[in-house]
Each structure stands twice: as structure tokens, then as C-alpha cells.
Amino acid sequence: MHQPTILSRPFFEQKSRAFWMLQAAGWSGYLLLRTVVAVSNNVSVEGYPPIFIEAIVGYCLTLLLSTLYGYYRRQPRWRAIVLTVATLLVATLVYSVIQAFNISFLRPGARGGDGGISWALVIGSSFIPFTVLTGWTSLYFGINWYLIVEEQVDRMRLLETEASSAQLAMLRYQLNPHFLFNTLNSISTLVLLKETQRANAMLSRLAAFLRYTLANEPTAHVTVVQEVETLKLYLEIEKMRFEKRLRTNFEIDPAVERARLPSLLLQPLVENAIKYAVTPQEEGADISVTAQLAAERVRITVSDTGPGLNGGTKRPSLSTGVGLTNIRERLAQAYGPDHRFEIRALPEGGFSVVIEIPYQLEEPAREAG
């Protein structure tokens, strides 16, 4: 198993453990360094116990400092700064006195003589304690600042993810009211015409379509096969309205059947084709949906044999403002710039929309139900 390294996020997931590990490693390294210096200076055996005492005192002092610094961090900024500096100076003084005692202890005759400690000796021996404690303090606040910044970054990422999910959900939920409005309007028309059997059949297919789509999370990605099955459910409902005027064709490459895409991504394109190709023409139109693998990407094309943009007619998005704009926004939310969305007016008449997305087999968020 990979072990977390220093300054990696997993290492600091348990702050208490990380502190004790760094504390032990730091002072062990300090003790080792002081011992190596003593050996290189040919210090006698009597000189080593004070070195161990010095390291132990430093270890204990920094434990006390960590407690005090933790309290100071909850104080107003300027008060915390003043208290931190004052505490560091007091700790340096205590450490310097002990250091001076060690130096006095090492003098010849100190054990049996006066071997006293003077202020000059304390001040002269304060350089190492001040350097060590200042370095320890800097590391303490530096690491804590790093953790605070990382926590804020995590919060921002979480908020961005939640906002993105909410946006995707909103875009998905825009589709259902528009579709329901058209379908219920058609059912109402059939009821008024007393075509009860056809109205019941359309209601049954509408229930199947809604059961399938509402069971999925609005931000879920589904397979190409699932998306095509949803389209077929939708088109069965529309064929109740248009009968032979609506002709469909699906060509799905087996290589992309398990690739994933945002659920109900293609339904507005098919709805657009029905609205602007099938409805205005007495003979209706053909609607084709193809999906194929193109250089490790999934290319999906939805085309129709309607009038397209011939004659300078503008083909808008759906009347409620969803449709092509909705799809563009959903693709941007799901893939960022790593997608292609292209609208084509065919020379011979007709309209085509091409979508290219990354070939993904895994669900980016939660699995669709």
C-alpha cells in the first residue's frame, strides 16, 4: 500500500498523528545532528548526556508551544501575533538558561566547583535555541496555514461540484414539462375526438417513458443503448400522433453501445426534428439517429429530411427556450471544452446535428438507477 508522504493530503488527514510523527522525526533529527557535531569535535563521553537533555527539553518546550499557539490562533490577529512573539521569547530564554547550564556543566571543574551561570553565558548561548524555536514556530504556522488553504480549496471545489450538479439537474428538468405539455395536449385532443383506445395507449406509453426517465438521477450518465431505448419510448408516443408521417432509423455501432452520455441528451434533438421536419410537411419526414466510434470518441448524429434552412428560414430551438441551448449547456457542464456540437443544414434539404464526446465507460457521478 502506498504510504502518504510529508505535505501530501492523506498524511494530514489525521492531524494529531501527523503532528506527533513530525515532532518525533524533527527532534530525532536534531539530536542526531548535535551528536554528529559532538563526535566530529571529539567531545568526551561526559558531554553527551547534556546533548540528550537539551533535545528532550526542546521536545517538551515545543509541545507546550503547540498548545499555546493553538489557543492563540483563536484570538484576534494582533493579539495572537503579540502573544506568539512574547511566548517565543520566553521559551527562548528558558531554553537558553538550560543551554547555559549545559555549557557550564561541561567546563572543567564545574561539577565540583562554582560552575555558575552568568547572563553573558545565557545571552551567548541563545543563538541555537532562538534559531531552533523560531524555525519550529515557522513550520507550525506554515503547515497550519497550508491546511487552512487546502480546506478552503476543498470547500470551493465542493461548492463548484454542487453548483454544477444543480445546473445539470435544472437543465434536465427543463425537458420534462415541455414534453409533458405536448403529450398531454395530444391525449386531450384524442379524448375530445372520442378516440379512447388511442388515448389510453398513449397514456400507457407516457407512463412507461416517465417511469424510465424519472428513475434516473438528473445528473446521471447512461449508456448509448439506454439513451436509444428512451428515444424509442418517446417516438412510440409521437407515432401515435403522426402515424406513417414519422419514420425513424437507428444505426448504433456495437463498439459504442456501452459508452456513456448525459441522460436525455438526444431527446430535444428528436423533438426538434419532429417539430420542424415532420409537422410542417404533409408527407412527414425521416429521422435518423446514428452513433459510431471515431478515433476514441463517440460521434452521434441526429438528422431529418425536413426543409432544413432552405429558403433562408430560421430554425429556432424549442418554443419554451430549451432544446439546442439546453444541449450546449449540458455538454459544457459535463465535458467542458472536450466536446463538439455542430449544426449542419444539408444541401439537399434536411437538418443535422453532430455531437462528439469522449468515449467513457465509467459513470462520472452516480450510477443511473
Short mmCIF file of C-alpha atoms in Angstrom, two decimals:
data_model
loop_
_atom_site.label_atom_id
_atom_site.label_comp_id
_atom_site.label_asym_id
_atom_site.label_seq_id
_atom_site.Cartn_x
_atom_site.Cartn_y
_atom_site.Cartn_z
CA MET A 1 0.00 0.00 0.00
CA HIS A 2 1.25 3.47 -0.89
CA GLN A 3 2.33 5.39 2.20
CA PRO A 4 1.43 9.09 2.42
CA THR A 5 4.40 11.42 2.04
CA ILE A 6 5.14 14.59 4.00
CA LEU A 7 2.93 17.53 2.90
CA SER A 8 0.60 15.20 0.99
CA ARG A 9 -3.10 15.49 1.81
CA PRO A 10 -3.51 11.89 3.10
CA PHE A 11 -0.62 12.45 5.55
CA PHE A 12 -2.54 15.29 7.22
CA GLU A 13 -5.95 13.60 7.22
CA GLN A 14 -5.28 12.68 10.88
CA LYS A 15 -3.75 15.89 12.16
CA SER A 16 -2.86 14.54 15.60
CA ARG A 17 -0.94 11.59 14.18
CA ALA A 18 0.82 13.84 11.66
CA PHE A 19 1.88 16.24 14.44
CA TRP A 20 3.40 13.50 16.60
CA MET A 21 5.20 11.95 13.64
CA LEU A 22 6.69 15.29 12.59
CA GLN A 23 7.58 16.14 16.19
CA ALA A 24 9.37 12.84 16.71
CA ALA A 25 11.13 12.98 13.34
CA GLY A 26 12.22 16.60 13.79
CA TRP A 27 13.71 16.26 17.25
CA SER A 28 15.27 12.90 16.45
CA GLY A 29 16.98 14.57 13.50
CA TYR A 30 18.08 17.46 15.74
CA LEU A 31 19.52 15.01 18.30
CA LEU A 32 21.33 13.10 15.57
CA LEU A 33 22.79 16.32 14.14
CA ARG A 34 24.01 17.51 17.56
CA THR A 35 25.54 14.09 18.24
CA VAL A 36 27.37 14.09 14.90
CA VAL A 37 28.75 17.58 15.67
CA ALA A 38 29.89 16.40 19.12
CA VAL A 39 31.63 13.35 17.63
CA SER A 40 33.37 15.47 14.99
CA ASN A 41 34.57 17.85 17.74
CA ASN A 42 35.91 14.93 19.81
CA VAL A 43 33.63 15.72 22.78
CA SER A 44 34.27 13.42 25.75
CA VAL A 45 31.70 10.91 26.99
CA GLU A 46 30.61 13.33 29.75
CA GLY A 47 29.46 15.78 27.05
CA TYR A 48 26.75 13.55 25.56
CA PRO A 49 24.17 13.48 28.42
CA PRO A 50 23.68 17.29 28.22
CA ILE A 51 23.01 16.92 24.49
CA PHE A 52 20.24 14.40 25.19
CA ILE A 53 18.85 16.64 27.92
CA GLU A 54 18.88 19.59 25.54
CA ALA A 55 16.90 17.64 22.90
CA ILE A 56 14.38 16.38 25.49
CA VAL A 57 13.86 19.90 26.85
CA GLY A 58 13.38 21.24 23.32
CA TYR A 59 10.86 18.48 22.60
CA CYS A 60 8.88 19.29 25.75
CA LEU A 61 9.04 23.04 25.18
CA THR A 62 7.64 22.73 21.67
CA LEU A 63 4.79 20.56 22.95
CA LEU A 64 3.90 23.41 25.31
CA LEU A 65 4.27 25.90 22.46
CA SER A 66 1.90 23.89 20.25
CA THR A 67 -0.78 24.05 22.96
CA LEU A 68 -0.33 27.80 23.47
CA TYR A 69 -0.17 28.52 19.73
CA GLY A 70 -3.39 26.56 19.21
CA TYR A 71 -5.07 28.84 21.76
CA TYR A 72 -3.57 31.99 20.22
CA ARG A 73 -4.92 31.09 16.75
CA ARG A 74 -8.45 31.59 18.11
CA GLN A 75 -7.63 35.12 19.29
CA PRO A 76 -7.86 38.36 17.25
CA ARG A 77 -4.98 38.69 14.80
CA TRP A 78 -2.86 41.37 16.51
CA ARG A 79 -3.31 39.88 19.95
CA ALA A 80 -2.31 36.48 18.58
CA ILE A 81 0.83 37.95 16.99
CA VAL A 82 1.89 39.74 20.21
CA LEU A 83 1.24 36.65 22.35
CA THR A 84 3.10 34.41 19.89
CA VAL A 85 6.20 36.65 19.82
CA ALA A 86 6.18 37.02 23.64
CA THR A 87 5.82 33.27 24.14
CA LEU A 88 8.62 32.57 21.67
CA LEU A 89 10.97 34.95 23.53
CA VAL A 90 10.13 33.41 26.94
CA ALA A 91 10.64 29.90 25.55
CA THR A 92 13.97 31.01 24.05
CA LEU A 93 15.05 32.41 27.43
CA VAL A 94 14.17 29.16 29.22
CA TYR A 95 15.92 27.12 26.59
CA SER A 96 18.99 29.42 26.73
CA VAL A 97 19.26 29.06 30.52
CA ILE A 98 19.26 25.28 30.16
CA GLN A 99 21.78 25.55 27.34
CA ALA A 100 23.98 27.79 29.51
CA PHE A 101 23.74 25.26 32.31
CA ASN A 102 24.91 22.55 29.92
CA ILE A 103 27.88 24.66 28.83
CA SER A 104 28.74 25.44 32.45
CA PHE A 105 28.40 21.79 33.33
CA LEU A 106 30.91 20.86 30.62
CA ARG A 107 33.59 23.25 31.95
CA PRO A 108 36.49 21.69 33.72
CA GLY A 109 35.85 21.60 37.46
CA ALA A 110 32.20 22.59 37.09
CA ARG A 111 30.96 19.53 38.93
CA GLY A 112 32.95 20.18 41.99
CA GLY A 113 33.41 23.91 41.70
CA ASP A 114 31.37 27.01 41.33
CA GLY A 115 30.50 26.36 37.64
CA GLY A 116 27.89 29.17 37.81
CA ILE A 117 25.64 30.60 35.09
CA SER A 118 26.03 34.24 34.10
CA TRP A 119 23.77 36.40 31.97
CA ALA A 120 26.59 36.75 29.50
CA LEU A 121 26.66 32.98 29.15
CA VAL A 122 22.86 32.84 28.76
CA ILE A 123 22.87 35.51 26.06
CA GLY A 124 25.85 33.93 24.32
CA SER A 125 24.15 30.54 24.19
CA SER A 126 20.76 31.85 23.00
CA PHE A 127 21.54 31.71 19.26
CA ILE A 128 20.81 27.99 18.77
CA PRO A 129 17.65 27.97 20.98
CA PHE A 130 16.28 31.04 19.24
CA THR A 131 17.03 29.61 15.78
CA VAL A 132 15.54 26.20 16.60
CA LEU A 133 12.37 27.53 18.27
CA THR A 134 11.83 30.18 15.59
CA GLY A 135 12.20 27.54 12.88
CA TRP A 136 9.80 25.23 14.73
CA THR A 137 7.29 28.08 15.13
CA SER A 138 7.52 28.96 11.45
CA LEU A 139 6.90 25.35 10.46
CA TYR A 140 3.98 25.10 12.89
CA PHE A 141 2.17 28.13 11.48
CA GLY A 142 3.24 27.37 7.91
CA ILE A 143 1.78 23.85 7.99
CA ASN A 144 -1.41 25.04 9.69
CA TRP A 145 -1.79 27.79 7.08
CA TYR A 146 -1.27 25.23 4.34
CA LEU A 147 -4.01 23.04 5.83
CA ILE A 148 -6.40 26.00 6.13
CA VAL A 149 -5.81 26.95 2.49
CA GLU A 150 -6.31 23.36 1.35
CA GLU A 151 -9.54 23.12 3.36
CA GLN A 152 -10.81 26.30 1.69
CA VAL A 153 -9.88 24.88 -1.72
CA ASP A 154 -11.81 21.70 -0.90
CA ARG A 155 -14.83 23.74 0.11
CA MET A 156 -14.68 25.74 -3.11
CA ARG A 157 -14.42 22.55 -5.17
CA LEU A 158 -17.36 21.05 -3.31
CA LEU A 159 -19.44 24.18 -3.90
CA GLU A 160 -18.50 24.17 -7.59
CA THR A 161 -19.46 20.50 -7.86
CA GLU A 162 -22.78 21.10 -6.11
CA ALA A 163 -23.48 24.12 -8.30
CA SER A 164 -22.62 22.12 -11.42
CA SER A 165 -24.88 19.25 -10.31
CA ALA A 166 -27.70 21.68 -9.58
CA GLN A 167 -27.24 23.26 -13.03
CA LEU A 168 -27.30 19.86 -14.72
CA ALA A 169 -30.41 18.87 -12.77
CA MET A 170 -32.12 22.10 -13.76
CA LEU A 171 -31.27 21.56 -17.42
CA ARG A 172 -32.60 18.01 -17.29
CA TYR A 173 -35.79 19.00 -15.52
CA GLN A 174 -36.46 21.65 -18.18
CA LEU A 175 -37.17 18.86 -20.66
CA ASN A 176 -39.97 17.09 -18.81
CA PRO A 177 -42.53 19.95 -18.58
CA HIS A 178 -42.17 20.75 -22.29
CA PHE A 179 -42.54 17.13 -23.33
CA LEU A 180 -45.45 16.57 -20.94
CA PHE A 181 -47.24 19.63 -22.27
CA ASN A 182 -47.12 18.36 -25.86
CA THR A 183 -48.07 14.79 -24.95
CA LEU A 184 -50.94 15.72 -22.64
CA ASN A 185 -52.21 18.13 -25.29
CA SER A 186 -52.24 15.27 -27.79
CA ILE A 187 -54.05 12.99 -25.33
CA SER A 188 -56.59 15.72 -24.69
CA THR A 189 -57.19 16.02 -28.42
CA LEU A 190 -57.72 12.27 -28.73
CA VAL A 191 -60.19 12.33 -25.84
CA LEU A 192 -62.13 15.18 -27.46
CA LEU A 193 -62.24 13.16 -30.68
CA LYS A 194 -63.50 10.20 -28.61
CA GLU A 195 -60.57 8.05 -29.69
CA THR A 196 -60.39 6.46 -26.25
CA GLN A 197 -58.32 3.45 -27.27
CA ARG A 198 -55.56 5.56 -28.79
CA ALA A 199 -55.63 7.95 -25.81
CA ASN A 200 -55.24 5.01 -23.40
CA ALA A 201 -52.37 3.61 -25.46
CA MET A 202 -50.62 6.99 -25.44
CA LEU A 203 -51.12 7.31 -21.66
CA SER A 204 -49.61 3.85 -21.13
CA ARG A 205 -46.57 4.71 -23.22
CA LEU A 206 -46.22 8.07 -21.50
CA ALA A 207 -46.23 6.30 -18.12
CA ALA A 208 -43.53 3.89 -19.33
CA PHE A 209 -41.41 6.78 -20.61
CA LEU A 210 -41.72 8.78 -17.38
CA ARG A 211 -41.04 5.72 -15.24
CA TYR A 212 -37.84 5.11 -17.18
CA THR A 213 -36.61 8.70 -17.17
CA LEU A 214 -37.62 9.72 -13.64
CA ALA A 215 -35.95 6.62 -12.18
CA ASN A 216 -32.60 8.05 -13.25
CA GLU A 217 -30.75 10.78 -11.39
CA PRO A 218 -30.98 14.04 -13.35
CA THR A 219 -27.17 14.31 -13.40
CA ALA A 220 -26.58 10.63 -14.24
CA HIS A 221 -24.87 9.37 -17.35
CA VAL A 222 -26.46 6.43 -19.15
CA THR A 223 -25.19 4.12 -21.86
CA VAL A 224 -25.87 4.79 -25.53
CA VAL A 225 -28.15 1.72 -25.55
CA GLN A 226 -30.19 3.12 -22.65
CA GLU A 227 -30.46 6.51 -24.34
CA VAL A 228 -31.63 4.89 -27.59
CA GLU A 229 -34.25 2.84 -25.72
CA THR A 230 -35.52 6.05 -24.12
CA LEU A 231 -35.75 7.68 -27.55
CA LYS A 232 -37.71 4.71 -28.89
CA LEU A 233 -40.18 5.02 -26.00
CA TYR A 234 -40.58 8.71 -26.81
CA LEU A 235 -41.00 8.07 -30.54
CA GLU A 236 -43.66 5.42 -29.89
CA ILE A 237 -45.70 8.15 -28.22
CA GLU A 238 -45.14 10.56 -31.11
CA LYS A 239 -46.05 7.90 -33.68
CA MET A 240 -49.48 7.80 -32.10
CA ARG A 241 -49.85 11.40 -33.34
CA PHE A 242 -48.14 11.25 -36.72
CA GLU A 243 -48.51 7.60 -37.69
CA LYS A 244 -46.84 6.97 -41.08
CA ARG A 245 -45.65 10.56 -41.40
CA LEU A 246 -42.97 9.85 -38.78
CA ARG A 247 -40.34 7.38 -39.97
CA THR A 248 -37.30 6.54 -37.84
CA ASN A 249 -33.99 4.81 -38.39
CA PHE A 250 -31.35 3.88 -35.79
CA GLU A 251 -27.78 2.83 -36.65
CA ILE A 252 -25.80 2.14 -33.49
CA ASP A 253 -22.26 0.82 -33.75
CA PRO A 254 -21.84 -2.07 -31.24
CA ALA A 255 -18.48 -0.55 -30.27
CA VAL A 256 -20.21 2.43 -28.64
CA GLU A 257 -23.23 0.72 -27.09
CA ARG A 258 -21.71 0.79 -23.59
CA ALA A 259 -20.29 4.33 -23.89
CA ARG A 260 -21.88 6.87 -21.55
CA LEU A 261 -23.51 10.23 -22.14
CA PRO A 262 -25.83 12.54 -20.13
CA SER A 263 -29.32 11.08 -19.90
CA LEU A 264 -32.00 12.51 -22.22
CA LEU A 265 -29.34 14.40 -24.16
CA LEU A 266 -30.76 13.41 -27.56
CA GLN A 267 -34.48 13.73 -26.84
CA PRO A 268 -34.64 17.51 -27.56
CA LEU A 269 -32.92 16.93 -30.93
CA VAL A 270 -35.53 14.36 -31.94
CA GLU A 271 -38.29 16.64 -30.65
CA ASN A 272 -36.88 19.48 -32.75
CA ALA A 273 -36.84 17.22 -35.79
CA ILE A 274 -40.49 16.32 -35.24
CA LYS A 275 -41.46 19.96 -34.75
CA TYR A 276 -39.61 21.41 -37.75
CA ALA A 277 -39.40 18.46 -40.17
CA VAL A 278 -42.36 16.14 -39.60
CA THR A 279 -45.08 18.61 -38.57
CA PRO A 280 -44.88 21.15 -41.42
CA GLN A 281 -44.71 18.58 -44.24
CA GLU A 282 -47.73 16.67 -45.43
CA GLU A 283 -45.61 13.65 -46.29
CA GLY A 284 -43.76 13.86 -42.95
CA ALA A 285 -40.05 13.15 -42.70
CA ASP A 286 -37.43 10.56 -41.83
CA ILE A 287 -35.49 10.94 -38.59
CA SER A 288 -32.17 9.11 -38.31
CA VAL A 289 -30.01 8.57 -35.24
CA THR A 290 -26.51 7.18 -35.73
CA ALA A 291 -23.75 6.54 -33.19
CA GLN A 292 -20.27 5.40 -34.10
CA LEU A 293 -16.70 5.29 -32.80
CA ALA A 294 -14.47 7.99 -34.27
CA ALA A 295 -10.84 7.96 -33.08
CA GLU A 296 -11.60 7.01 -29.46
CA ARG A 297 -14.56 9.38 -29.38
CA VAL A 298 -18.29 8.82 -29.71
CA ARG A 299 -19.87 10.61 -32.67
CA ILE A 300 -23.66 10.88 -32.57
CA THR A 301 -25.68 12.33 -35.45
CA VAL A 302 -29.38 13.19 -35.41
CA SER A 303 -30.68 14.17 -38.85
CA ASP A 304 -34.01 14.62 -40.61
CA THR A 305 -35.31 15.03 -44.16
CA GLY A 306 -37.29 18.17 -43.46
CA PRO A 307 -36.98 21.56 -45.15
CA GLY A 308 -33.90 22.44 -43.07
CA LEU A 309 -32.74 26.02 -43.56
CA ASN A 310 -33.57 26.22 -47.26
CA GLY A 311 -35.11 29.46 -48.37
CA GLY A 312 -33.48 31.43 -45.56
CA THR A 313 -35.91 30.13 -42.92
CA LYS A 314 -34.55 30.23 -39.43
CA ARG A 315 -34.92 27.05 -37.48
CA PRO A 316 -35.20 28.09 -33.80
CA SER A 317 -34.87 25.97 -30.75
CA LEU A 318 -37.95 24.65 -28.97
CA SER A 319 -40.69 27.12 -28.21
CA THR A 320 -40.10 27.09 -24.45
CA GLY A 321 -36.48 28.13 -24.86
CA VAL A 322 -34.97 24.68 -24.29
CA GLY A 323 -33.58 22.41 -27.00
CA LEU A 324 -30.31 23.27 -28.69
CA THR A 325 -29.30 25.77 -26.00
CA ASN A 326 -30.08 23.19 -23.32
CA ILE A 327 -27.89 20.60 -25.03
CA ARG A 328 -24.99 23.03 -25.46
CA GLU A 329 -25.08 23.89 -21.76
CA ARG A 330 -25.33 20.26 -20.67
CA LEU A 331 -22.37 19.30 -22.85
CA ALA A 332 -20.34 22.19 -21.45
CA GLN A 333 -21.22 21.16 -17.89
CA ALA A 334 -20.38 17.50 -18.50
CA TYR A 335 -17.24 17.77 -20.68
CA GLY A 336 -16.02 21.36 -20.61
CA PRO A 337 -14.30 22.16 -23.92
CA ASP A 338 -13.70 18.46 -24.64
CA HIS A 339 -16.71 18.02 -26.94
CA ARG A 340 -18.03 19.08 -30.34
CA PHE A 341 -21.53 20.31 -31.13
CA GLU A 342 -22.15 21.13 -34.77
CA ILE A 343 -25.32 22.10 -36.64
CA ARG A 344 -25.49 21.38 -40.36
CA ALA A 345 -28.04 22.37 -42.99
CA LEU A 346 -27.86 19.70 -45.67
CA PRO A 347 -27.68 20.98 -49.30
CA GLU A 348 -30.39 18.61 -50.49
CA GLY A 349 -32.66 19.69 -47.64
CA GLY A 350 -32.82 18.49 -44.11
CA PHE A 351 -31.14 19.29 -40.87
CA SER A 352 -28.37 17.52 -39.00
CA VAL A 353 -26.78 17.88 -35.56
CA VAL A 354 -23.44 16.20 -34.82
CA ILE A 355 -22.20 15.62 -31.26
CA GLU A 356 -18.75 14.27 -30.41
CA ILE A 357 -17.92 13.37 -26.81
CA PRO A 358 -15.12 11.39 -25.10
CA TYR A 359 -15.50 7.62 -25.09
CA GLN A 360 -16.24 6.83 -21.44
CA LEU A 361 -17.36 3.53 -19.96
CA GLU A 362 -17.49 4.65 -16.32
CA GLU A 363 -20.20 6.72 -14.66
CA PRO A 364 -18.59 10.12 -13.79
CA ALA A 365 -21.02 10.76 -10.98
CA ARG A 366 -23.59 8.39 -9.53
CA GLU A 367 -24.83 5.41 -11.46
CA ALA A 368 -28.18 5.80 -13.11
CA GLY A 369 -30.94 3.82 -11.47
#
